[in-house]
Amino acid sequence: MPDTASPPAASPHSLLEDIQAMVVGCLFTALGVVMLREARLLSGGTTGLAFIVHYLGGWRFGAVLFLINLPFYVFGYKALGPRFALKTFCAIGLLSLFTEIVPGLIGFRHLDPVFAAAMSGLAIGIGILILIRHGASLGGVGVLAIYLQKTRGWRAGTVQMAFDSLILATGLLAVAPHQVLLSVLGAAALNLVIGVNHRPDRYHGF
């Protein structure tokens, strides 16, 4: 007879487990960001906005990313609580640091832009997935979307898509149209990873 008992609830992660998840998740994400920057592509959310500011103004990407995300911690605190907001703050801080360190550790002689778009989306998706499973995020528009869904009833996915579309359209100020189209490919790869693997009803943390 098959075992029909419900799977046991996953136990809370320890502090050490959360720390390693922050480091590994942010390293995967930073690698994806470095590939995007090398190919002069974009992403959605506040990361995409940071890319635009970086490309147009030449300011350090990590510093811009950290500063842009500061206002969104308030929404994270109100929507998902202080623990989530603190973990998200730490994740953004680590990612901002890693995006400045990783380029000094890796270089690309040749990087096909189509491969860069797809692979960066996959790497960032894996990084975000690790963070999600440890109660953190990379802040930004996603947190605002959840806040608006809770307070205004707006669908979080629709809000996120609207912001991402606006950011990618604004990216035409900084990169060529074909680079924006490749950036859409990267966003699709990212969402594929999250959509297929982030299923709380299917995965129970075994």
CSV table of C-alpha atoms in Angstrom, one decimal:
chain,number,residue,atom,x,y,z
A,1,MET,CA,0.0,0.0,0.0
A,2,PRO,CA,1.5,3.4,-0.9
A,3,ASP,CA,2.2,5.8,1.9
A,4,THR,CA,-0.5,8.5,1.8
A,5,ALA,CA,0.7,10.4,4.9
A,6,SER,CA,1.4,14.1,4.4
A,7,PRO,CA,5.1,14.9,4.2
A,8,PRO,CA,6.6,16.3,7.4
A,9,ALA,CA,6.8,20.1,7.6
A,10,ALA,CA,10.3,21.4,6.9
A,11,SER,CA,12.1,22.5,9.9
A,12,PRO,CA,13.3,26.1,10.1
A,13,HIS,CA,16.7,26.8,8.6
A,14,SER,CA,19.6,27.4,11.1
A,15,LEU,CA,21.5,30.6,11.1
A,16,LEU,CA,24.5,28.8,9.4
A,17,GLU,CA,22.2,27.5,6.7
A,18,ASP,CA,20.8,30.9,6.0
A,19,ILE,CA,24.2,32.4,5.8
A,20,GLN,CA,25.5,29.9,3.3
A,21,ALA,CA,22.3,30.3,1.3
A,22,MET,CA,22.8,34.1,1.2
A,23,VAL,CA,26.4,33.7,0.0
A,24,VAL,CA,25.7,31.0,-2.6
A,25,GLY,CA,22.5,32.6,-3.9
A,26,CYS,CA,24.2,36.0,-4.2
A,27,LEU,CA,27.2,34.5,-5.9
A,28,PHE,CA,25.1,32.8,-8.6
A,29,THR,CA,23.2,36.1,-9.1
A,30,ALA,CA,26.4,38.1,-9.3
A,31,LEU,CA,27.8,35.8,-11.9
A,32,GLY,CA,24.6,36.3,-14.0
A,33,VAL,CA,24.9,40.1,-13.5
A,34,VAL,CA,28.5,40.1,-14.6
A,35,MET,CA,27.6,38.2,-17.8
A,36,LEU,CA,24.8,40.7,-18.5
A,37,ARG,CA,27.1,43.6,-18.0
A,38,GLU,CA,29.8,42.1,-20.2
A,39,ALA,CA,27.3,41.7,-23.0
A,40,ARG,CA,25.8,45.1,-22.2
A,41,LEU,CA,22.3,43.7,-21.6
A,42,LEU,CA,19.6,44.5,-19.0
A,43,SER,CA,17.3,42.8,-16.6
A,44,GLY,CA,14.0,43.7,-15.0
A,45,GLY,CA,13.3,45.2,-11.6
A,46,THR,CA,15.7,47.5,-9.7
A,47,THR,CA,18.6,45.5,-11.1
A,48,GLY,CA,17.6,46.7,-14.6
A,49,LEU,CA,17.2,50.2,-13.4
A,50,ALA,CA,20.7,50.0,-11.8
A,51,PHE,CA,22.1,48.8,-15.2
A,52,ILE,CA,20.6,51.8,-17.0
A,53,VAL,CA,22.1,54.3,-14.5
A,54,HIS,CA,25.4,52.4,-14.7
A,55,TYR,CA,25.5,52.4,-18.5
A,56,LEU,CA,24.4,56.1,-18.8
A,57,GLY,CA,26.3,57.6,-15.9
A,58,GLY,CA,29.3,55.2,-15.5
A,59,TRP,CA,28.6,54.9,-11.7
A,60,ARG,CA,29.6,51.8,-9.9
A,61,PHE,CA,26.8,49.2,-10.4
A,62,GLY,CA,27.0,47.7,-6.9
A,63,ALA,CA,26.6,51.1,-5.2
A,64,VAL,CA,23.7,52.1,-7.5
A,65,LEU,CA,21.9,48.8,-6.9
A,66,PHE,CA,22.2,49.1,-3.1
A,67,LEU,CA,21.0,52.7,-3.1
A,68,ILE,CA,18.0,52.1,-5.5
A,69,ASN,CA,16.8,49.3,-3.3
A,70,LEU,CA,16.8,51.3,0.0
A,71,PRO,CA,13.2,52.6,-0.2
A,72,PHE,CA,11.8,49.1,-0.9
A,73,TYR,CA,12.9,47.7,2.5
A,74,VAL,CA,10.0,49.7,3.9
A,75,PHE,CA,7.5,47.8,1.7
A,76,GLY,CA,9.2,44.5,2.6
A,77,TYR,CA,8.9,45.2,6.3
A,78,LYS,CA,5.2,46.1,6.0
A,79,ALA,CA,4.3,43.3,3.6
A,80,LEU,CA,6.3,40.4,4.9
A,81,GLY,CA,7.7,41.3,8.3
A,82,PRO,CA,11.0,42.4,9.8
A,83,ARG,CA,12.7,39.0,9.4
A,84,PHE,CA,12.2,39.0,5.6
A,85,ALA,CA,13.2,42.7,5.4
A,86,LEU,CA,16.4,42.0,7.3
A,87,LYS,CA,17.4,39.0,5.2
A,88,THR,CA,16.6,41.0,2.0
A,89,PHE,CA,18.8,43.9,3.2
A,90,CYS,CA,21.6,41.4,3.8
A,91,ALA,CA,21.1,39.8,0.4
A,92,ILE,CA,21.2,43.1,-1.5
A,93,GLY,CA,24.3,44.2,0.5
A,94,LEU,CA,26.1,40.9,-0.4
A,95,LEU,CA,25.0,41.1,-4.1
A,96,SER,CA,26.1,44.7,-4.4
A,97,LEU,CA,29.5,43.7,-2.9
A,98,PHE,CA,29.9,40.6,-5.1
A,99,THR,CA,29.0,42.4,-8.3
A,100,GLU,CA,32.1,44.6,-7.7
A,101,ILE,CA,34.4,41.6,-6.7
A,102,VAL,CA,33.5,38.9,-9.2
A,103,PRO,CA,34.6,40.9,-12.3
A,104,GLY,CA,38.1,40.8,-10.9
A,105,LEU,CA,38.0,37.0,-10.5
A,106,ILE,CA,36.6,36.1,-14.0
A,107,GLY,CA,37.0,37.3,-17.5
A,108,PHE,CA,35.5,36.5,-20.9
A,109,ARG,CA,37.6,36.3,-24.0
A,110,HIS,CA,34.5,35.7,-26.1
A,111,LEU,CA,30.9,35.8,-24.8
A,112,ASP,CA,28.1,35.2,-27.3
A,113,PRO,CA,25.3,37.7,-26.4
A,114,VAL,CA,22.5,35.1,-26.9
A,115,PHE,CA,24.3,32.6,-24.6
A,116,ALA,CA,25.0,35.5,-22.1
A,117,ALA,CA,21.3,36.4,-22.1
A,118,ALA,CA,20.1,32.9,-21.5
A,119,MET,CA,22.8,31.7,-19.1
A,120,SER,CA,22.6,34.9,-17.0
A,121,GLY,CA,18.9,34.4,-16.7
A,122,LEU,CA,19.4,30.8,-15.5
A,123,ALA,CA,22.1,31.8,-13.0
A,124,ILE,CA,20.1,34.7,-11.6
A,125,GLY,CA,17.0,32.5,-11.4
A,126,ILE,CA,18.9,29.8,-9.4
A,127,GLY,CA,20.3,32.5,-7.1
A,128,ILE,CA,16.9,34.0,-6.5
A,129,LEU,CA,15.4,30.5,-5.9
A,130,ILE,CA,18.0,29.8,-3.2
A,131,LEU,CA,17.2,33.1,-1.5
A,132,ILE,CA,13.4,32.5,-1.7
A,133,ARG,CA,13.7,29.2,0.0
A,134,HIS,CA,15.5,30.9,2.9
A,135,GLY,CA,13.0,33.6,3.3
A,136,ALA,CA,14.8,36.4,1.5
A,137,SER,CA,14.7,38.2,-1.8
A,138,LEU,CA,16.6,40.7,-3.9
A,139,GLY,CA,14.1,43.4,-2.9
A,140,GLY,CA,13.0,45.9,-5.4
A,141,VAL,CA,9.8,45.9,-7.5
A,142,GLY,CA,8.8,42.4,-6.4
A,143,VAL,CA,8.5,43.5,-2.8
A,144,LEU,CA,6.5,46.5,-3.9
A,145,ALA,CA,4.2,44.3,-6.0
A,146,ILE,CA,3.5,42.1,-3.0
A,147,TYR,CA,2.8,45.1,-0.8
A,148,LEU,CA,0.4,46.6,-3.4
A,149,GLN,CA,-1.4,43.2,-3.7
A,150,LYS,CA,-1.9,43.1,0.1
A,151,THR,CA,-2.9,46.7,0.5
A,152,ARG,CA,-4.7,47.6,-2.8
A,153,GLY,CA,-5.6,44.2,-4.2
A,154,TRP,CA,-3.5,44.6,-7.3
A,155,ARG,CA,-2.2,41.4,-8.8
A,156,ALA,CA,1.5,41.2,-7.9
A,157,GLY,CA,2.4,39.5,-11.2
A,158,THR,CA,0.7,42.2,-13.2
A,159,VAL,CA,2.5,45.0,-11.2
A,160,GLN,CA,5.8,43.2,-11.7
A,161,MET,CA,5.3,42.8,-15.4
A,162,ALA,CA,4.3,46.4,-15.9
A,163,PHE,CA,7.4,47.7,-14.0
A,164,ASP,CA,9.7,45.3,-15.9
A,165,SER,CA,8.2,46.3,-19.3
A,166,LEU,CA,8.7,50.0,-18.4
A,167,ILE,CA,12.3,49.5,-17.3
A,168,LEU,CA,13.2,47.5,-20.4
A,169,ALA,CA,11.6,50.1,-22.6
A,170,THR,CA,13.6,52.8,-20.8
A,171,GLY,CA,16.7,50.7,-21.5
A,172,LEU,CA,16.5,51.9,-25.1
A,173,LEU,CA,18.1,55.1,-23.8
A,174,ALA,CA,21.2,53.1,-22.9
A,175,VAL,CA,21.4,50.1,-25.2
A,176,ALA,CA,20.4,49.1,-28.8
A,177,PRO,CA,17.0,47.6,-29.5
A,178,HIS,CA,18.5,44.1,-30.2
A,179,GLN,CA,20.1,44.2,-26.8
A,180,VAL,CA,16.8,44.9,-25.2
A,181,LEU,CA,15.3,42.0,-27.1
A,182,LEU,CA,18.1,39.7,-25.8
A,183,SER,CA,17.4,41.0,-22.3
A,184,VAL,CA,13.8,39.8,-22.7
A,185,LEU,CA,15.3,36.4,-23.5
A,186,GLY,CA,17.3,36.5,-20.2
A,187,ALA,CA,14.1,37.5,-18.3
A,188,ALA,CA,12.3,34.6,-19.8
A,189,ALA,CA,15.0,32.2,-18.7
A,190,LEU,CA,15.0,33.6,-15.2
A,191,ASN,CA,11.2,33.2,-14.9
A,192,LEU,CA,11.4,29.7,-16.3
A,193,VAL,CA,13.7,28.6,-13.5
A,194,ILE,CA,11.5,30.3,-10.8
A,195,GLY,CA,8.2,29.0,-12.3
A,196,VAL,CA,9.3,25.4,-12.7
A,197,ASN,CA,11.2,25.1,-9.4
A,198,HIS,CA,9.4,27.4,-6.9
A,199,ARG,CA,6.4,25.2,-6.1
A,200,PRO,CA,5.6,25.2,-2.3
A,201,ASP,CA,2.9,22.6,-3.0
A,202,ARG,CA,5.4,20.2,-4.6
A,203,TYR,CA,8.7,20.7,-2.8
A,204,HIS,CA,8.9,20.2,1.0
A,205,GLY,CA,12.5,20.9,1.8
A,206,PHE,CA,13.7,17.2,2.0
